[in-house]
XYZ file of C-alpha atoms in Angstrom:
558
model
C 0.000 0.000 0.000
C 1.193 3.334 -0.598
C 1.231 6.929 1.339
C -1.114 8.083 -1.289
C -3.537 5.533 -0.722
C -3.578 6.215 2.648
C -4.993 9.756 2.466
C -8.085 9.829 1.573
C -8.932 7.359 5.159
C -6.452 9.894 7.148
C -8.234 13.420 5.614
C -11.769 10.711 6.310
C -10.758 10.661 9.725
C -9.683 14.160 10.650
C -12.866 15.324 9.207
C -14.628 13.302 11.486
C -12.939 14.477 14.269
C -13.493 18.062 12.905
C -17.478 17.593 12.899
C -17.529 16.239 16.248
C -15.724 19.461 17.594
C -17.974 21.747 15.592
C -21.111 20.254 17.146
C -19.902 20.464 20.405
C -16.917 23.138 20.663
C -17.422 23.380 24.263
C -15.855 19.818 24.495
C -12.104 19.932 25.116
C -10.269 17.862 22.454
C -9.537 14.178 23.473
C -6.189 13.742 25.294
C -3.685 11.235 25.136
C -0.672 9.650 26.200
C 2.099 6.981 24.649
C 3.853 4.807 26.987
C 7.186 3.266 25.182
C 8.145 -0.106 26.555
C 11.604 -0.962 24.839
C 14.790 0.440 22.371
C 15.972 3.694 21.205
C 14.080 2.494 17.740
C 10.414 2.387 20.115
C 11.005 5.531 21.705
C 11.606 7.127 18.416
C 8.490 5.660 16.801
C 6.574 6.713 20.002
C 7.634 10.321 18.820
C 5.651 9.507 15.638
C 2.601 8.049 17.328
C 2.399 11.408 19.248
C 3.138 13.326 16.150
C 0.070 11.731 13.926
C -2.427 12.076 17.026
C -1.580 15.782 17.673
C -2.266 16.059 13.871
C -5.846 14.351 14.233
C -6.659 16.897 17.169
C -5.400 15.066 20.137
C -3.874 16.827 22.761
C -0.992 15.693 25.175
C -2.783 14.826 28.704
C -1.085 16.169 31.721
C 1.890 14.544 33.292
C -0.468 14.027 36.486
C -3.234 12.190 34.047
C -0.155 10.635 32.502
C 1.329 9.384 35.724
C -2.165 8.633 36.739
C -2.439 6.511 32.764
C -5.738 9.036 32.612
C -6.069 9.814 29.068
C -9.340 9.434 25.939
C -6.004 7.605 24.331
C -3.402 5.238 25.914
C -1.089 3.851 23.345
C 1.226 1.053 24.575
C 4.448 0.772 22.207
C 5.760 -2.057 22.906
C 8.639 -4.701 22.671
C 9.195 -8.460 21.755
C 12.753 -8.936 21.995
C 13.062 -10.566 25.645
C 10.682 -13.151 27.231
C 9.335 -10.450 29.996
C 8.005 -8.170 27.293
C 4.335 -9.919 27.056
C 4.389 -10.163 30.470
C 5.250 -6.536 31.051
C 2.530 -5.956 28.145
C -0.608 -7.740 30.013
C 0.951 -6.137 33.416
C 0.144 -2.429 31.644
C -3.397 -3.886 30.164
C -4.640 -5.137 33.414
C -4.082 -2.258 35.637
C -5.784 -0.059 32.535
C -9.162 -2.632 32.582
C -10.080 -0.784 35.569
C -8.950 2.897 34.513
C -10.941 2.089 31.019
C -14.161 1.014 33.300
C -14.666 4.035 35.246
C -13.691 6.252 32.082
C -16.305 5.906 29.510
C -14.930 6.283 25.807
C -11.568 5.766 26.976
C -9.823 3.668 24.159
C -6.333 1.438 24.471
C -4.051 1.272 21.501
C -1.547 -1.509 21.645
C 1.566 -1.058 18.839
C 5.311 -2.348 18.240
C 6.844 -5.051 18.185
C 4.770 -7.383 20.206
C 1.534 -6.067 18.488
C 3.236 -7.554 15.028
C 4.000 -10.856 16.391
C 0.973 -11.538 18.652
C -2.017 -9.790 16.437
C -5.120 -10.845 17.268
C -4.156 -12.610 20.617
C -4.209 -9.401 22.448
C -7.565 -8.390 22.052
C -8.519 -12.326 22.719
C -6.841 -12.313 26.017
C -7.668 -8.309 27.142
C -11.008 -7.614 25.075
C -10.758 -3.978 26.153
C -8.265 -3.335 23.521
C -9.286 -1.299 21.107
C -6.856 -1.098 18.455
C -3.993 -3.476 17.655
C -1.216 -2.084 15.060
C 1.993 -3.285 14.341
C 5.339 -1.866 13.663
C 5.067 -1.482 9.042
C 1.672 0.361 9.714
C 2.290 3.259 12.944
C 0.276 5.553 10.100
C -3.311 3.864 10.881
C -3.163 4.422 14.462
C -5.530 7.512 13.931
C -8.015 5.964 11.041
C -8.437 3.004 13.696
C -9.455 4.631 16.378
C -12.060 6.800 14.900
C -13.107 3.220 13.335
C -13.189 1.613 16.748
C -15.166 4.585 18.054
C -17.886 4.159 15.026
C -17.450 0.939 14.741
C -17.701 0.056 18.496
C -15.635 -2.655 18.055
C -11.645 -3.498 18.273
C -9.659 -3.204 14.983
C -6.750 -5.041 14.430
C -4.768 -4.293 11.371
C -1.423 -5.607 10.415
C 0.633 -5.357 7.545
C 3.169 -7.735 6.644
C 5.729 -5.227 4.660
C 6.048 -1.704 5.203
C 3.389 0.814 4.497
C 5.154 4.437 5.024
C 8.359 5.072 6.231
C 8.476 6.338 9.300
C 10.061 9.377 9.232
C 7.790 10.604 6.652
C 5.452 10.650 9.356
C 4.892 13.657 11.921
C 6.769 13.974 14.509
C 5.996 14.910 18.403
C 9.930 15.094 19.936
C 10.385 14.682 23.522
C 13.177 16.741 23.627
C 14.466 20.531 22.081
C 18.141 19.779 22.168
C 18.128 16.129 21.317
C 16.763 14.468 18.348
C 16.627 10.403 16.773
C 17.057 10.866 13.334
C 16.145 6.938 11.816
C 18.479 6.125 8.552
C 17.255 3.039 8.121
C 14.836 0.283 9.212
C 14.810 -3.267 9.522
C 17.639 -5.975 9.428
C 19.364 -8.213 6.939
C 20.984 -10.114 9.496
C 19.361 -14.018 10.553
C 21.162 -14.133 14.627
C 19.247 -17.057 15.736
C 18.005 -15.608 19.110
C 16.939 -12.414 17.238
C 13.180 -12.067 16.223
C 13.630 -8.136 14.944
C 14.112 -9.018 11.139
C 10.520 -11.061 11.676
C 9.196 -8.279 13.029
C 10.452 -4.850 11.355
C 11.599 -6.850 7.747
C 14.450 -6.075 5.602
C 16.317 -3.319 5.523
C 15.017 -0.622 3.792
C 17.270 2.732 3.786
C 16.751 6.205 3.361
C 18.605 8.335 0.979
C 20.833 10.409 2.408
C 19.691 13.660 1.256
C 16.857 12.795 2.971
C 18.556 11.927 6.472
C 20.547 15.195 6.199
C 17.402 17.166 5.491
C 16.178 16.194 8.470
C 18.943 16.522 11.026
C 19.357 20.342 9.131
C 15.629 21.235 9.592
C 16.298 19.600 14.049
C 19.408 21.908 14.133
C 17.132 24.983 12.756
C 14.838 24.082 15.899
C 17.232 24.515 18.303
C 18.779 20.758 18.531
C 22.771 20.285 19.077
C 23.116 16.537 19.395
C 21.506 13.776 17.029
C 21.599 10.368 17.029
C 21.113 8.306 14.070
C 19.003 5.176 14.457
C 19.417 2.121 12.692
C 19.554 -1.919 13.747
C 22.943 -1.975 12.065
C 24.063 1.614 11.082
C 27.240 0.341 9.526
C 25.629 -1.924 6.794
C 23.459 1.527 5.893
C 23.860 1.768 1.918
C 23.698 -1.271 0.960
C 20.385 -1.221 -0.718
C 21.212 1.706 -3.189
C 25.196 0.272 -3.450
C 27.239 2.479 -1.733
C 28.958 0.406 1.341
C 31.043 3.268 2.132
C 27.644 5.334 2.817
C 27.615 5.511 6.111
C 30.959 6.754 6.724
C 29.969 9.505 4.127
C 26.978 10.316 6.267
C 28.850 11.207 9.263
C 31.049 13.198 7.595
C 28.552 15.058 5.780
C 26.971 15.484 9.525
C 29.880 17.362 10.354
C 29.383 19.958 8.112
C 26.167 20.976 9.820
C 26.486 24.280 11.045
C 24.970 24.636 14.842
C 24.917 20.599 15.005
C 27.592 19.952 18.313
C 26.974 16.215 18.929
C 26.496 13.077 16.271
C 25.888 9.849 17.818
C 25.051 6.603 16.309
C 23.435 3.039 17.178
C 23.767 -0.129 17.215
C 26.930 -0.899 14.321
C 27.420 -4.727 13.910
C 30.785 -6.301 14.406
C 30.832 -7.857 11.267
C 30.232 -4.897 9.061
C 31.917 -2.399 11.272
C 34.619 -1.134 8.751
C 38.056 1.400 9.108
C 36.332 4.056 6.943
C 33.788 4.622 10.157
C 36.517 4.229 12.835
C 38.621 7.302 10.479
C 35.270 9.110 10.289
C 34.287 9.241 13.879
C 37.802 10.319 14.866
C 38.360 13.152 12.014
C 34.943 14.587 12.340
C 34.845 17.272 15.185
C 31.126 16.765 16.293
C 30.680 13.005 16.300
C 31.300 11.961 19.768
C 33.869 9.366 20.927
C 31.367 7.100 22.265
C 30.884 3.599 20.877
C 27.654 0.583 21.320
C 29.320 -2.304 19.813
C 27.419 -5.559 20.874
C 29.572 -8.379 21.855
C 26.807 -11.249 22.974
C 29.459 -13.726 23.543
C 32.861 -14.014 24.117
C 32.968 -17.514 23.129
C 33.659 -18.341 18.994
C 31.447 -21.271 18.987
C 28.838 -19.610 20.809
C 28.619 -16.768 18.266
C 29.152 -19.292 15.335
C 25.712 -21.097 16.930
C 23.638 -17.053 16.954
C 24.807 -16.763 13.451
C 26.939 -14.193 14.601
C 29.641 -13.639 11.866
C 32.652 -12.430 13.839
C 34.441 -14.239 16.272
C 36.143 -12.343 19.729
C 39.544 -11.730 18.183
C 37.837 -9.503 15.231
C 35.997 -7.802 18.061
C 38.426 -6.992 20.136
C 40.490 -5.742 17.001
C 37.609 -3.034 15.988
C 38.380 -2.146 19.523
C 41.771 -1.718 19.417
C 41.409 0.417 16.505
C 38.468 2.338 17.823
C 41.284 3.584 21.272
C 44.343 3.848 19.099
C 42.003 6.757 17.008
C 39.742 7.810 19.948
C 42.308 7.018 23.286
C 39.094 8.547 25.442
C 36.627 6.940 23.771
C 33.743 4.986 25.984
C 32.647 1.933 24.332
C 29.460 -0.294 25.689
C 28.001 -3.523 24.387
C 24.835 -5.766 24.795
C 25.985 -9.723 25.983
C 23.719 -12.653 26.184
C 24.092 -15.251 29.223
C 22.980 -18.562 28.653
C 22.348 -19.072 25.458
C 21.103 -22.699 24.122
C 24.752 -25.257 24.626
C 26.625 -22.474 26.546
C 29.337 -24.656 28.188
C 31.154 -23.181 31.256
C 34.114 -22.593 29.204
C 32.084 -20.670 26.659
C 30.802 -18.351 29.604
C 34.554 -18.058 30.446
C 35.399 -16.908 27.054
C 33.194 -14.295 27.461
C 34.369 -13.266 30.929
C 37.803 -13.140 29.022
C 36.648 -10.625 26.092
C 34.984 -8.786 28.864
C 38.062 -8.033 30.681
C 40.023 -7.253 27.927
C 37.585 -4.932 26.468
C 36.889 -2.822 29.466
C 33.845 -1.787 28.607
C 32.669 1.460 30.537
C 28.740 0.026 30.441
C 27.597 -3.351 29.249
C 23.547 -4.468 28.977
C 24.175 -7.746 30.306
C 20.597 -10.111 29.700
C 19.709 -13.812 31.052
C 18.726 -15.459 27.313
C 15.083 -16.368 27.025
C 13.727 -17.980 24.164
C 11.581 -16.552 21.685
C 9.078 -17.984 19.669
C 9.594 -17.818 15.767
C 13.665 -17.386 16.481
C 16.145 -20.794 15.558
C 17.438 -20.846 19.231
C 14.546 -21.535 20.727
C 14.013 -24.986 19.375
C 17.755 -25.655 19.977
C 18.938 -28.459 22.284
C 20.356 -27.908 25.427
C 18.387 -25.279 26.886
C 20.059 -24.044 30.270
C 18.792 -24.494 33.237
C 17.706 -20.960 35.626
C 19.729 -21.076 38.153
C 22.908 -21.845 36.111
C 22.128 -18.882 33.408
C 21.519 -16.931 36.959
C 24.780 -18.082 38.612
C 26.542 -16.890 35.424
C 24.454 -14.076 34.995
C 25.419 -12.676 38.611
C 29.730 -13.463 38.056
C 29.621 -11.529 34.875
C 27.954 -8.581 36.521
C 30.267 -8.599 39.444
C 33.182 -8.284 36.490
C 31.277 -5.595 34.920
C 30.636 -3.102 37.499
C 34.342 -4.013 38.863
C 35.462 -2.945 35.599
C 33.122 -0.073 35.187
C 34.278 1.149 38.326
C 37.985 1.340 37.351
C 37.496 3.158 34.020
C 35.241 5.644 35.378
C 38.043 6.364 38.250
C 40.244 7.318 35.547
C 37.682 9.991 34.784
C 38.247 12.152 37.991
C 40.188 15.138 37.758
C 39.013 15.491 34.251
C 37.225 18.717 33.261
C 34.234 17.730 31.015
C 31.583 20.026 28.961
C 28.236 18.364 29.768
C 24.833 18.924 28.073
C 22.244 19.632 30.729
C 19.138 17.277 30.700
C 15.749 17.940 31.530
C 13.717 16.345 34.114
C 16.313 14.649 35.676
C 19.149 15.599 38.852
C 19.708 14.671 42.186
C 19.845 16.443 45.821
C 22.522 15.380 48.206
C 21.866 17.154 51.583
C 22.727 20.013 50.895
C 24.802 19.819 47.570
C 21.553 20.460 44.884
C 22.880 18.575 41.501
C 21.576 18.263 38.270
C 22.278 15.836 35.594
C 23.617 15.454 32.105
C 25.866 13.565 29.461
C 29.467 14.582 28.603
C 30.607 13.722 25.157
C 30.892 10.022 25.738
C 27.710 9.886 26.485
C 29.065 9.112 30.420
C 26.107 10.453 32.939
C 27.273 13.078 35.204
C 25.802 14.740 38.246
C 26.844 18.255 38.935
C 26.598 20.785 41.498
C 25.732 24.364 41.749
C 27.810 26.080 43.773
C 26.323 26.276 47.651
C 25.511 30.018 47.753
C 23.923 30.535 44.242
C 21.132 32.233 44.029
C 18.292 32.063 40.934
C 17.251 35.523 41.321
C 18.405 39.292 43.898
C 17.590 37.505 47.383
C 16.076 34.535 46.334
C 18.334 30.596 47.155
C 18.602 28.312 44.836
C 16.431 26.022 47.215
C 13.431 28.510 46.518
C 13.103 26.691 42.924
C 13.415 23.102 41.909
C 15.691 23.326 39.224
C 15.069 18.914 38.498
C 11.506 20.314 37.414
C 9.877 22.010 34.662
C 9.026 25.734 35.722
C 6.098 25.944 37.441
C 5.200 29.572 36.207
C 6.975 32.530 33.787
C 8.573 33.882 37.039
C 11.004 30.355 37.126
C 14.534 32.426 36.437
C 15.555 29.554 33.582
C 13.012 31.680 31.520
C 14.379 34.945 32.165
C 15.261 37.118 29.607
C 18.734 37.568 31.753
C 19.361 34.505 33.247
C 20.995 34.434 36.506
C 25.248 33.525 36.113
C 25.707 29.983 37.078
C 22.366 28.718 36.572
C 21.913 26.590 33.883
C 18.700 25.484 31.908
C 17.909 21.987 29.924
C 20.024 22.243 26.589
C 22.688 24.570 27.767
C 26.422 23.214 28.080
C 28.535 23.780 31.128
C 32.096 23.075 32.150
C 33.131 20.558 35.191
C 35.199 18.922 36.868
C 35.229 15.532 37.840
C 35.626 14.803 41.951
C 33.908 11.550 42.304
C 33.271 8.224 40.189
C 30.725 5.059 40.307
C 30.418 2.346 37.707
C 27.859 3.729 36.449
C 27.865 7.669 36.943
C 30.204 10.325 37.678
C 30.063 13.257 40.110
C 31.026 16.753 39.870
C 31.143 18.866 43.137
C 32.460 21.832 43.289
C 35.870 22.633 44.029
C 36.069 26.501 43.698
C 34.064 29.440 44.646
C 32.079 31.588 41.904
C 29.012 30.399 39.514
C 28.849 27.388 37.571
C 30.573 27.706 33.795
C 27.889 27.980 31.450
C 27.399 28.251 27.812
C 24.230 29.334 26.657
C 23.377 27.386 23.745
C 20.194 27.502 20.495
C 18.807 24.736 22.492
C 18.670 26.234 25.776
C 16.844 29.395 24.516
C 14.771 26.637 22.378
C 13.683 24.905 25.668
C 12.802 28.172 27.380
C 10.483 29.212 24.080
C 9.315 26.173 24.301
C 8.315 26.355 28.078
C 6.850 29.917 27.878
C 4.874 28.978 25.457
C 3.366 25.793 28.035
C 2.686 28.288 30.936
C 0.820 31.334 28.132
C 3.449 33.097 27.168
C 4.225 33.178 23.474
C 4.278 31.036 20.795
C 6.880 28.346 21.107
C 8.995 28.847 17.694
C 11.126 25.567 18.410
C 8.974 23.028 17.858
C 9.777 19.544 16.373
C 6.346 18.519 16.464
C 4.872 20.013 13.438
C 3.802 17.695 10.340
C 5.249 16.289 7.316
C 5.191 19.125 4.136
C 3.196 18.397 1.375
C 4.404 17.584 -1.803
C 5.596 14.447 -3.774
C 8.237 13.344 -1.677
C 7.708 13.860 2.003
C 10.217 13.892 4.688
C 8.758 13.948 7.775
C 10.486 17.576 8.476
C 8.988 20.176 10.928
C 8.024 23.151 9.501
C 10.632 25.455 9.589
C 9.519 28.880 11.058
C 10.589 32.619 10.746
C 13.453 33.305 13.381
């Protein structure tokens, strides 16, 4: 099916919406909320969920309905890689039965992953569903809920090959300064314990005009850092014949004026070529971070996943990766207990794991998964041995994780400010946010900052969004040392865990900030929340017109 055959049911479906609101404009449009369950690639197609339902006259509910799951709308995006995803699926649809009760016209969306493999069976075993969707149609969520509203009954729709790209689609972004920018989807690889190519097909790439259309028209909103999305970045090109593509791309990323940060995930060992390695390290903006996913340490293991690399290759791209990038921080994904893993196996991967001193690893227990080779293997491990295993190679990991992020203190770091997130130590009031590695960092203001003449900074909540126009992140003159979500700010290292570092402060004076396009962005943006002027920054707008759509936001005057 085609985005042009499409329209007519989407323009069908907005105009029903339209009439409704007409007839009774005293009703407050129909709110909603998306709830991601799963990877970077989920969260990003959340952001298109929201996108297409703000189009159709949705609005965002509240963070206390969210918190609350009070919405018309709850969408559930969810997962299907690990065995706990169905579980954490019917978990979320039970405790909404009794929400969806005592809410009349309330309607539950279930999308993703999960939705593609289990169709039907959802609404069978929770019959308050009212839409089902899966991951090559995220464009009908809209049409099917107006058709389960008229229709009164569920609709479950699934198409077995891509419909629309994705990122033709609108786009609701969680974040001003931070964007997912998908190059490609779907996989051409067969791992045996994988069920993603079942579930999200071949890979199908976009052009790269396209890609850098996009990431140009984030950077005119007020982003700095982009990540490119893919489920193997490094084998991006091969469907139009260029396998030196993807090096090209981040190059041409570099070029971007206003773009700071470039990150990437997930590359594949096997495809993972020098070209990349030479790009990352010659091109200012892409960050020396790395997500290279090991699985197993052991060769026969990884000949058994279909994996086609063996340890000594891997830990070659690695050595590589330091001798261009000596501060790089590299993290990986590793399976325990897969189907035959042998004791010495596990020690093979204990062995890569040491010698690759990872500064993160994703460690998971393997479960099998329906539809995949591995789960009809022999010699399926028993719990508690995958769990003994499962414990040691944590134990390495955080020992490991530890050390490198010791040799972090002392180091002075320039760290992008999050939103929504920091921490309060007594009386040391932190806030949080990644330096170029991508390493998480807690930071403190200094102790007798203030946010405005004779107001402390403990008279605001700085971990919060502003509770009104007089928060003094929105000011026109921001206060010295007082940093908002998107703005940059030098620090030094004092303290180090495994998996965070910690930045107290050592001297006197405010906090080193940069202003930055994305901190004035999230300010706009947060004015324009509380009443106070349009918001010119946002990401959320819809696809242009025209015979080849890119999913871009509408660019507005500056």
């Amino acid at each position: 099916m085609s985005t042009t055959a499409l329209t007519p049911a989407l323009s069908d479906a907005a105009a029903t919406d339209t009439v409704v609101r007409d007839e009774a404009p005293e009703q407050h449009p129909r709110t909603y909320m998306v709830r991601t369950l799963g990877c970077q690639m989920n969260v990003h197609d959340s952001e298109h969920m929201a996108g297409m339902l703000e189009e159709a006259g949705y609005t965002r509910a509240s963070s206390e309905d969210e918190a609350a799951s009070s919405a018309d709308v709850v969408v559930i995006n969810t997962c299907a890689v690990r065995e706990n995803a169905a579980n954490k699926l019917y978990g979320n649809l039970g405790q909404l039965a009794g929400i969806k009760a005592a809410r009349p016209g309330m309607q539950i969306a279930v999308g993703g992953c999960l939705a593609q493999k289990d169709r039907g069976d959802i609404v069978a075993k929770a019959p308050w569903v009212d839409v089902v969707f899966g991951t090559h149609n995220l464009d009908a969520l809209p049409v099917l809920l107006e058709r389960a509203r008229h229709n009164e009954a569920a609709q479950v729709e699934i198409a077995e090959s891509l419909q629309v790209f994705p990122s033709t689609l609108p786009t609701k972004r969680e974040s001003v300064y931070a964007g997912w920018v998908s190059i490609s989807v779907g996989c051409n690889n067969t791992c045996t314990f994988c069920i993603v190519p079942h579930l999200r097909g071949k890979e199908r790439d976009r052009r790269p005009g396209e890609i850098l259309a996009e990431v140009e028209a984030l950077v005119a909103a007020g982003a700095i850092e982009v990540t490119l999305l893919g489920q193997n970045v490094n084998s991006y090109g091969v469907e139009f014949g260029d396998r030196g593509a993807f090096a090209k791309l981040l190059r041409a990323c570099g070029r971007i004026e206003g773009l700071e940060r470039v990150r990437f995930t997930s590359p594949h060992p096997a495809a993972f070529t020098d070209d990349v390695i030479a790009a990352m390290a010659e091109t200012p903006n892409v960050m020396p971070q790395l997500h290279m996913p090991l699985q197993s340490g052991s060769d026969r293991i990884l000949r058994a996943m279909r994996r086609s690399y063996r340890s000594e290759k891997f830990l070659g791209i690695l050595e590589r990766v330091r001798a261009a990038m000596p501060d790089a921080a590299i993290t990986t994904d590793i399976i325990v207990g897969f189907p035959g893993e042998t004791e010495e196996d596990f020690l093979e991967t204990m062995r890569v794991v040491e010698a690759s001193r990872f500064s993160s690893a994703f460690s998971f227990q393997y479960s099998p998964r329906p539809g995949t080779p591995a789960a009809t293997m022999d010699d399926q491990l028993p719990k508690e041995v995958v769990q003994e295993r499962f414990e040691r190679l944590l134990a390495l990991q955080e020992r490991i994780g530890a050390e490198e992020a010791d040799k972090q203190v002392g180091r002075t770091l320039e760290v992008l400010v999050a939103e929504g997130s920091g921490r309060k130590d007594g009386a040391m009031h932190r806030l949080s946010g990644r330096a170029a590695d991508n390493r998480l960092v807690h930071f403190a203001l200094s102790d007798d900052a203030v946010v405005a003449p004779g107001a402390p900074l403990s008279d605001v909540d700085l971990t919060q969004a502003p509770l009104g126009l007089d928060d003094p992140r929105l000011s026109d003159e921001v206060p010295a040392g007082l940093p908002r979500p998107g703005d940059m700010v030098t620090v030094t290292v004092t303290h180090a865990a495994p998996h965070h570092l910690i930045a107290d402060r050592v001297t006197s004076g405010p906090l080193a900030v940069r202003r930055t396009r994305s901190g004035d962005a999230w300010a706009a943006r947060e004015k324009a929340r509380l009443g106070g002027g349009g918001d010119e920054h946002s990401h959320g707008t819809a696809a242009p017109s025209g015979p080849v759509s890119l999913g871009l936001p509408t660019l507005r005057a500056r």
